[in-house]
Tab-separated table of C-alpha atoms in Angstrom:
chain	number	residue	atom	x	y	z
A	1	MET	CA	-68.484	-103.946	-61.061
A	2	SER	CA	-71.746	-104.187	-62.979
A	3	SER	CA	-72.345	-107.462	-64.787
A	4	GLY	CA	-71.225	-107.531	-68.414
A	5	ILE	CA	-69.386	-104.195	-68.297
A	6	ARG	CA	-65.762	-104.633	-69.391
A	7	THR	CA	-63.314	-101.777	-68.890
A	8	ASP	CA	-59.638	-101.307	-68.093
A	9	LEU	CA	-60.081	-97.661	-67.097
A	10	ALA	CA	-60.174	-96.856	-63.385
A	11	LEU	CA	-62.220	-93.759	-64.200
A	12	GLU	CA	-64.964	-95.883	-65.757
A	13	SER	CA	-64.889	-98.386	-62.895
A	14	ARG	CA	-65.424	-95.459	-60.549
A	15	GLU	CA	-68.299	-94.161	-62.698
A	16	LEU	CA	-69.988	-97.536	-62.298
A	17	ASN	CA	-69.374	-97.534	-58.522
A	18	PRO	CA	-69.586	-93.891	-57.380
A	19	ASP	CA	-70.434	-94.611	-53.733
A	20	ILE	CA	-67.536	-96.897	-52.821
A	21	GLU	CA	-65.330	-95.550	-50.017
A	22	GLY	CA	-61.543	-95.807	-50.011
A	23	VAL	CA	-61.145	-93.724	-53.176
A	24	GLU	CA	-59.700	-90.211	-53.442
A	25	GLU	CA	-60.638	-88.166	-56.508
A	26	GLN	CA	-59.554	-84.935	-58.144
A	27	THR	CA	-60.643	-83.452	-61.477
A	28	GLU	CA	-58.824	-80.666	-63.292
A	29	GLU	CA	-60.449	-78.896	-66.219
A	30	ARG	CA	-58.076	-77.501	-68.817
A	31	GLU	CA	-58.718	-75.987	-72.209
A	32	ARG	CA	-60.008	-78.851	-74.428
A	33	MET	CA	-58.938	-81.462	-71.875
A	34	THR	CA	-59.992	-83.005	-68.552
A	35	ILE	CA	-57.483	-84.602	-66.195
A	36	SER	CA	-58.945	-87.004	-63.630
A	37	ARG	CA	-56.786	-88.292	-60.784
A	38	ILE	CA	-58.011	-91.280	-58.776
A	39	LYS	CA	-56.232	-92.882	-55.857
A	40	ILE	CA	-57.469	-96.246	-54.569
A	41	THR	CA	-56.403	-96.412	-50.941
A	42	ASP	CA	-57.704	-99.661	-49.468
A	43	ARG	CA	-58.138	-103.303	-50.427
A	44	THR	CA	-61.931	-103.312	-50.225
A	45	ALA	CA	-62.218	-100.519	-52.784
A	46	ALA	CA	-59.617	-102.235	-54.974
A	47	GLU	CA	-61.614	-105.459	-55.002
A	48	LYS	CA	-64.913	-103.731	-55.768
A	49	LEU	CA	-63.398	-101.669	-58.561
A	50	ASP	CA	-61.319	-104.606	-59.802
A	51	LYS	CA	-58.218	-102.402	-59.841
A	52	PRO	CA	-55.036	-102.602	-57.692
A	53	ILE	CA	-54.350	-100.083	-54.944
A	54	GLY	CA	-52.515	-97.106	-56.421
A	55	LYS	CA	-52.753	-93.928	-58.474
A	56	TYR	CA	-54.614	-93.585	-61.770
A	57	VAL	CA	-54.519	-90.496	-63.994
A	58	THR	CA	-56.818	-90.162	-67.003
A	59	LEU	CA	-56.325	-87.568	-69.733
A	60	ASP	CA	-59.537	-87.099	-71.705
A	61	ALA	CA	-59.763	-84.863	-74.795
A	62	PRO	CA	-62.848	-85.560	-76.956
A	63	GLU	CA	-61.577	-83.243	-79.734
A	64	LEU	CA	-58.686	-85.633	-80.429
A	65	SER	CA	-61.003	-87.604	-82.711
A	66	ASN	CA	-60.823	-84.632	-85.124
A	67	ARG	CA	-56.993	-84.907	-85.183
A	68	PRO	CA	-56.020	-81.275	-84.407
A	69	LEU	CA	-52.221	-81.120	-84.373
A	70	ASP	CA	-52.060	-78.431	-81.689
A	71	LEU	CA	-54.071	-80.662	-79.354
A	72	PHE	CA	-51.621	-83.510	-80.034
A	73	GLU	CA	-48.867	-81.277	-78.647
A	74	GLN	CA	-51.025	-80.279	-75.693
A	75	MET	CA	-51.730	-83.921	-74.836
A	76	SER	CA	-48.047	-84.824	-75.060
A	77	GLY	CA	-47.222	-81.946	-72.733
A	78	ALA	CA	-49.885	-82.934	-70.202
A	79	LEU	CA	-48.763	-86.567	-70.346
A	80	SER	CA	-45.186	-85.439	-69.740
A	81	GLU	CA	-46.240	-83.438	-66.674
A	82	GLU	CA	-48.200	-86.320	-65.152
A	83	LEU	CA	-45.372	-88.759	-65.841
A	84	TYR	CA	-42.877	-86.414	-64.237
A	85	ASN	CA	-45.039	-86.320	-61.110
A	86	MET	CA	-44.930	-90.125	-60.995
A	87	PHE	CA	-41.132	-90.108	-61.341
A	88	ALA	CA	-40.760	-89.040	-57.672
A	89	GLY	CA	-37.214	-89.802	-56.576
A	90	LEU	CA	-35.965	-90.917	-60.012
A	91	LYS	CA	-32.399	-89.642	-60.440
A	92	ASP	CA	-31.242	-87.646	-63.457
A	93	ASP	CA	-28.793	-90.405	-64.360
A	94	ALA	CA	-31.222	-93.292	-63.770
A	95	THR	CA	-31.714	-96.149	-66.222
A	96	VAL	CA	-35.255	-96.525	-67.565
A	97	LEU	CA	-36.632	-99.448	-69.557
A	98	VAL	CA	-39.602	-98.764	-71.853
A	99	VAL	CA	-41.641	-101.853	-72.751
A	100	GLY	CA	-44.071	-101.802	-75.677
A	101	LEU	CA	-46.570	-104.604	-75.083
A	102	GLY	CA	-48.730	-106.073	-77.825
A	103	ASN	CA	-48.664	-107.617	-81.289
A	104	ARG	CA	-47.126	-105.410	-83.991
A	105	SER	CA	-49.014	-107.344	-86.688
A	106	ILE	CA	-52.488	-106.608	-85.290
A	107	THR	CA	-53.246	-102.910	-85.648
A	108	SER	CA	-55.508	-102.553	-82.614
A	109	ASP	CA	-52.866	-104.294	-80.472
A	110	SER	CA	-49.816	-102.559	-81.928
A	111	LEU	CA	-49.762	-99.393	-79.793
A	112	GLY	CA	-47.029	-100.627	-77.450
A	113	PRO	CA	-44.542	-101.726	-80.139
A	114	ARG	CA	-45.126	-98.532	-82.139
A	115	VAL	CA	-44.442	-96.360	-79.100
A	116	ALA	CA	-41.307	-98.387	-78.325
A	117	GLU	CA	-39.985	-97.622	-81.830
A	118	ARG	CA	-40.265	-93.860	-81.181
A	119	ILE	CA	-38.522	-93.708	-77.818
A	120	TYR	CA	-35.202	-91.873	-77.790
A	121	VAL	CA	-32.890	-94.645	-76.609
A	122	THR	CA	-29.684	-93.404	-74.987
A	123	ARG	CA	-28.313	-96.366	-73.039
A	124	HIS	CA	-25.739	-97.184	-75.713
A	125	VAL	CA	-24.731	-93.524	-75.929
A	126	THR	CA	-24.337	-93.046	-72.167
A	127	GLU	CA	-22.255	-96.221	-72.054
A	128	TYR	CA	-20.009	-95.797	-75.094
A	129	MET	CA	-20.146	-92.091	-76.095
A	130	PRO	CA	-21.058	-90.067	-72.990
A	131	ASP	CA	-19.101	-87.026	-74.225
A	132	VAL	CA	-21.618	-86.300	-77.001
A	133	LEU	CA	-24.485	-85.898	-74.531
A	134	PRO	CA	-25.572	-82.522	-73.122
A	135	GLY	CA	-24.655	-83.068	-69.474
A	136	THR	CA	-26.351	-85.703	-67.344
A	137	VAL	CA	-28.935	-87.647	-69.356
A	138	ARG	CA	-30.969	-90.656	-68.307
A	139	SER	CA	-29.971	-94.006	-69.779
A	140	VAL	CA	-33.052	-95.170	-71.701
A	141	CYS	CA	-33.572	-98.513	-73.426
A	142	SER	CA	-36.655	-99.827	-75.200
A	143	VAL	CA	-38.000	-103.247	-76.108
A	144	ALA	CA	-41.107	-104.698	-77.788
A	145	PRO	CA	-41.142	-108.316	-76.569
A	146	GLY	CA	-43.977	-109.522	-78.801
A	147	VAL	CA	-46.688	-111.937	-77.706
A	148	LEU	CA	-46.714	-115.562	-76.602
A	149	GLY	CA	-48.455	-116.764	-79.759
A	150	VAL	CA	-45.663	-115.345	-81.939
A	151	THR	CA	-42.543	-115.904	-79.836
A	152	GLY	CA	-43.542	-118.998	-77.863
A	153	ILE	CA	-42.177	-117.262	-74.783
A	154	GLU	CA	-44.205	-115.555	-72.075
A	155	THR	CA	-43.920	-111.786	-72.468
A	156	MET	CA	-42.932	-111.359	-68.836
A	157	GLU	CA	-40.112	-113.894	-69.184
A	158	ILE	CA	-38.588	-111.783	-71.964
A	159	VAL	CA	-39.026	-108.558	-70.000
A	160	ARG	CA	-37.520	-110.182	-66.908
A	161	GLY	CA	-34.459	-111.228	-68.901
A	162	VAL	CA	-33.984	-107.696	-70.257
A	163	LYS	CA	-34.498	-106.283	-66.779
A	164	GLU	CA	-31.832	-108.535	-65.279
A	165	TYR	CA	-29.344	-107.448	-67.949
A	166	ALA	CA	-30.126	-103.724	-68.190
A	167	LYS	CA	-30.870	-103.279	-64.455
A	168	PRO	CA	-33.326	-100.374	-64.872
A	169	ASP	CA	-34.336	-98.149	-61.974
A	170	MET	CA	-37.834	-97.851	-63.447
A	171	ILE	CA	-39.971	-99.539	-66.104
A	172	ILE	CA	-42.562	-97.785	-68.285
A	173	ALA	CA	-44.997	-100.152	-70.007
A	174	ILE	CA	-47.423	-99.265	-72.804
A	175	ASP	CA	-50.394	-101.354	-73.913
A	176	ALA	CA	-53.816	-101.159	-75.562
A	177	LEU	CA	-56.846	-101.165	-73.258
A	178	ALA	CA	-60.588	-101.767	-73.449
A	179	SER	CA	-63.192	-99.123	-72.637
A	180	ARG	CA	-66.905	-99.321	-71.879
A	181	ARG	CA	-67.545	-96.389	-74.212
A	182	ALA	CA	-66.644	-96.267	-77.884
A	183	ALA	CA	-66.315	-92.467	-77.599
A	184	ARG	CA	-63.179	-92.893	-75.472
A	185	ILE	CA	-61.247	-94.629	-78.252
A	186	ASN	CA	-58.660	-92.159	-79.573
A	187	THR	CA	-59.523	-89.548	-76.929
A	188	THR	CA	-58.253	-90.997	-73.644
A	189	ILE	CA	-54.911	-91.924	-72.058
A	190	GLN	CA	-54.547	-93.622	-68.672
A	191	LEU	CA	-51.409	-93.617	-66.508
A	192	THR	CA	-51.004	-95.675	-63.370
A	193	ASP	CA	-48.254	-96.658	-60.951
A	194	THR	CA	-49.786	-100.138	-60.488
A	195	GLY	CA	-48.301	-101.780	-63.582
A	196	ILE	CA	-50.184	-103.687	-66.243
A	197	SER	CA	-51.234	-107.165	-67.379
A	198	PRO	CA	-50.379	-107.991	-71.030
A	199	GLY	CA	-53.510	-108.723	-73.056
A	200	SER	CA	-55.779	-106.942	-70.578
A	201	GLY	CA	-57.503	-105.025	-73.355
A	202	ILE	CA	-58.954	-108.248	-74.795
A	203	GLY	CA	-59.522	-110.006	-71.480
A	204	ASN	CA	-56.462	-112.251	-71.888
A	205	ASN	CA	-54.730	-111.460	-68.608
A	206	ARG	CA	-51.304	-113.011	-68.107
A	207	LYS	CA	-48.560	-112.519	-65.544
A	208	GLY	CA	-48.456	-108.884	-64.497
A	209	LEU	CA	-45.712	-106.366	-65.094
A	210	ASN	CA	-45.685	-104.543	-61.768
A	211	SER	CA	-43.377	-103.444	-58.977
A	212	GLU	CA	-44.123	-106.522	-56.884
A	213	ALA	CA	-42.969	-108.847	-59.672
A	214	PHE	CA	-39.972	-106.810	-60.881
A	215	GLY	CA	-38.679	-105.038	-57.789
A	216	VAL	CA	-38.617	-101.553	-59.360
A	217	PRO	CA	-41.345	-98.937	-59.901
A	218	VAL	CA	-43.527	-99.716	-62.926
A	219	ILE	CA	-45.597	-97.019	-64.627
A	220	ALA	CA	-48.195	-98.221	-67.110
A	221	ILE	CA	-49.642	-96.125	-69.931
A	222	GLY	CA	-52.679	-97.344	-71.809
A	223	VAL	CA	-55.085	-96.163	-74.476
A	224	PRO	CA	-58.502	-97.756	-75.021
A	225	LEU	CA	-58.559	-99.076	-78.590
A	226	VAL	CA	-61.284	-101.722	-78.362
A	227	VAL	CA	-64.755	-102.069	-76.871
A	228	HIS	CA	-66.361	-105.414	-76.087
A	229	ALA	CA	-69.474	-106.095	-78.160
A	230	ALA	CA	-71.489	-106.995	-75.057
A	231	THR	CA	-70.577	-103.643	-73.542
A	232	ILE	CA	-71.779	-101.776	-76.634
A	233	THR	CA	-75.136	-103.546	-76.583
A	234	GLN	CA	-75.629	-102.703	-72.917
A	235	GLU	CA	-74.811	-99.054	-73.599
A	236	VAL	CA	-77.305	-98.993	-76.477
A	237	ILE	CA	-80.014	-100.603	-74.351
A	238	SER	CA	-79.412	-98.099	-71.548
A	239	LEU	CA	-79.743	-95.254	-74.067
A	240	ILE	CA	-82.991	-96.707	-75.400
A	241	ALA	CA	-84.328	-97.072	-71.850
A	242	ASP	CA	-83.434	-93.427	-71.125
A	243	LYS	CA	-85.166	-92.211	-74.270
A	244	THR	CA	-88.281	-94.378	-73.931
A	245	GLY	CA	-88.648	-94.725	-70.161
A	246	LEU	CA	-88.579	-98.548	-70.363
A	247	HIS	CA	-86.294	-98.962	-67.352
A	248	GLY	CA	-88.436	-101.795	-65.956
A	249	ASP	CA	-87.221	-104.177	-68.689
A	250	GLU	CA	-83.697	-102.791	-69.041
A	251	GLU	CA	-81.813	-105.440	-67.049
A	252	LYS	CA	-83.734	-108.259	-68.736
A	253	LEU	CA	-82.923	-106.842	-72.172
A	254	LYS	CA	-79.250	-106.466	-71.248
A	255	GLY	CA	-79.120	-110.089	-70.164
A	256	LEU	CA	-80.731	-111.270	-73.383
A	257	ALA	CA	-78.361	-109.182	-75.505
A	258	GLU	CA	-75.311	-110.528	-73.695
A	259	GLN	CA	-76.623	-114.097	-74.131
A	260	VAL	CA	-77.124	-113.613	-77.878
A	261	ILE	CA	-73.606	-112.231	-78.313
A	262	SER	CA	-71.905	-114.920	-76.213
A	263	GLU	CA	-73.770	-117.741	-77.981
A	264	ASN	CA	-73.475	-116.462	-81.551
A	265	LEU	CA	-70.466	-114.142	-81.695
A	266	GLY	CA	-68.271	-115.228	-78.789
A	267	GLN	CA	-66.174	-112.688	-76.893
A	268	MET	CA	-66.065	-110.258	-79.798
A	269	VAL	CA	-64.235	-106.955	-79.484
A	270	VAL	CA	-64.906	-103.982	-81.744
A	271	THR	CA	-62.468	-101.362	-83.011
A	272	PRO	CA	-62.986	-98.358	-85.364
A	273	LYS	CA	-62.462	-98.605	-89.122
A	274	ASP	CA	-59.759	-95.903	-88.976
A	275	ILE	CA	-57.759	-97.738	-86.317
A	276	ASP	CA	-54.551	-97.375	-88.402
A	277	SER	CA	-54.652	-93.581	-88.142
A	278	ILE	CA	-55.704	-93.729	-84.484
A	279	VAL	CA	-52.771	-95.919	-83.448
A	280	GLU	CA	-50.349	-93.799	-85.465
A	281	ASP	CA	-51.587	-90.617	-83.786
A	282	MET	CA	-51.690	-91.995	-80.246
A	283	SER	CA	-48.290	-93.662	-80.485
A	284	GLY	CA	-46.784	-90.316	-81.494
A	285	ILE	CA	-48.503	-88.469	-78.645
A	286	ILE	CA	-47.408	-91.017	-76.044
A	287	ALA	CA	-43.832	-91.399	-77.285
A	288	THR	CA	-43.348	-87.622	-77.324
A	289	GLY	CA	-44.772	-87.330	-73.806
A	290	ILE	CA	-42.472	-90.057	-72.500
A	291	ASN	CA	-39.415	-88.562	-74.190
A	292	MET	CA	-40.185	-85.102	-72.806
A	293	ALA	CA	-40.643	-86.472	-69.282
A	294	LEU	CA	-37.484	-88.588	-69.380
A	295	PHE	CA	-35.116	-85.931	-70.734
A	296	GLY	CA	-36.616	-82.692	-69.397
A	297	LYS	CA	-34.515	-79.667	-70.322
A	298	SER	CA	-32.260	-81.879	-72.462
A	299	PHE	CA	-35.177	-83.071	-74.628
A	300	GLU	CA	-34.365	-80.966	-77.697
A	301	ASP	CA	-30.640	-81.790	-77.535
A	302	VAL	CA	-31.367	-85.506	-77.224
A	303	ARG	CA	-33.923	-85.294	-80.044
A	304	MET	CA	-31.367	-83.736	-82.375
A	305	LEU	CA	-28.825	-86.397	-81.430
A	306	ILE	CA	-31.053	-89.475	-81.542
A	307	ALA	CA	-33.964	-88.781	-83.897
């Protein structure tokens, strides 16, 4: 990956490395939305893209920044469809654990916990009151384990304990991500079957939540909510070079900008001033999409029972 460019999105990693082999790509254009599907198929490509082997789906809707409610519904529906496709083999009576990663007290890191609060949990109902449910319904439980600095316990240790008790057939994890483009904040959702590393959005990678570590399929859903300051400066310099034709000095200027930021500002990350509204909107979109995918035809019945 190019020096100084920090991104958690497979789509952006591919944009930076368009000629790497071992990657399958498909793009679907829908009204007001683009769905990009990337499959990394070999280890060499995974290393060059800095992403694990697996499937990555990106939903991109630039109009989301204007907060149109009908597009919220459209995004939830598309997310539900893509999730359903990743559920291959998941039984109708399976147990699913939803994990909201992040710090509820820091707005730009609170996406996971806020989604977890909106999941329709049914595990207690399927166990103690199955007669009130409309037929066969998946047993869903949800947890927001917090962060190491607040709990004093590694996030993955908490999730592992819940997993051993609840014995889920699948885990869905939600977390905030970092993008290389500020325009993708509040407009993009990424799904992957490769799991996730808590704190990845701010470069604080810890033990991963993935199928290898937990022994069950792990689907990760992320939304870019921060951009690294060094990444913004490089994007600005590239734009200036495009407009002025000063490409001969571009790399030198990028290096100087990154040096200034690292020496004077540290590893600063930037988030929009309206991050409160953004997180509220995106958590609703994602939670609705997850609920629709998990309960299918029983979604409305479960919503009336649980909500």
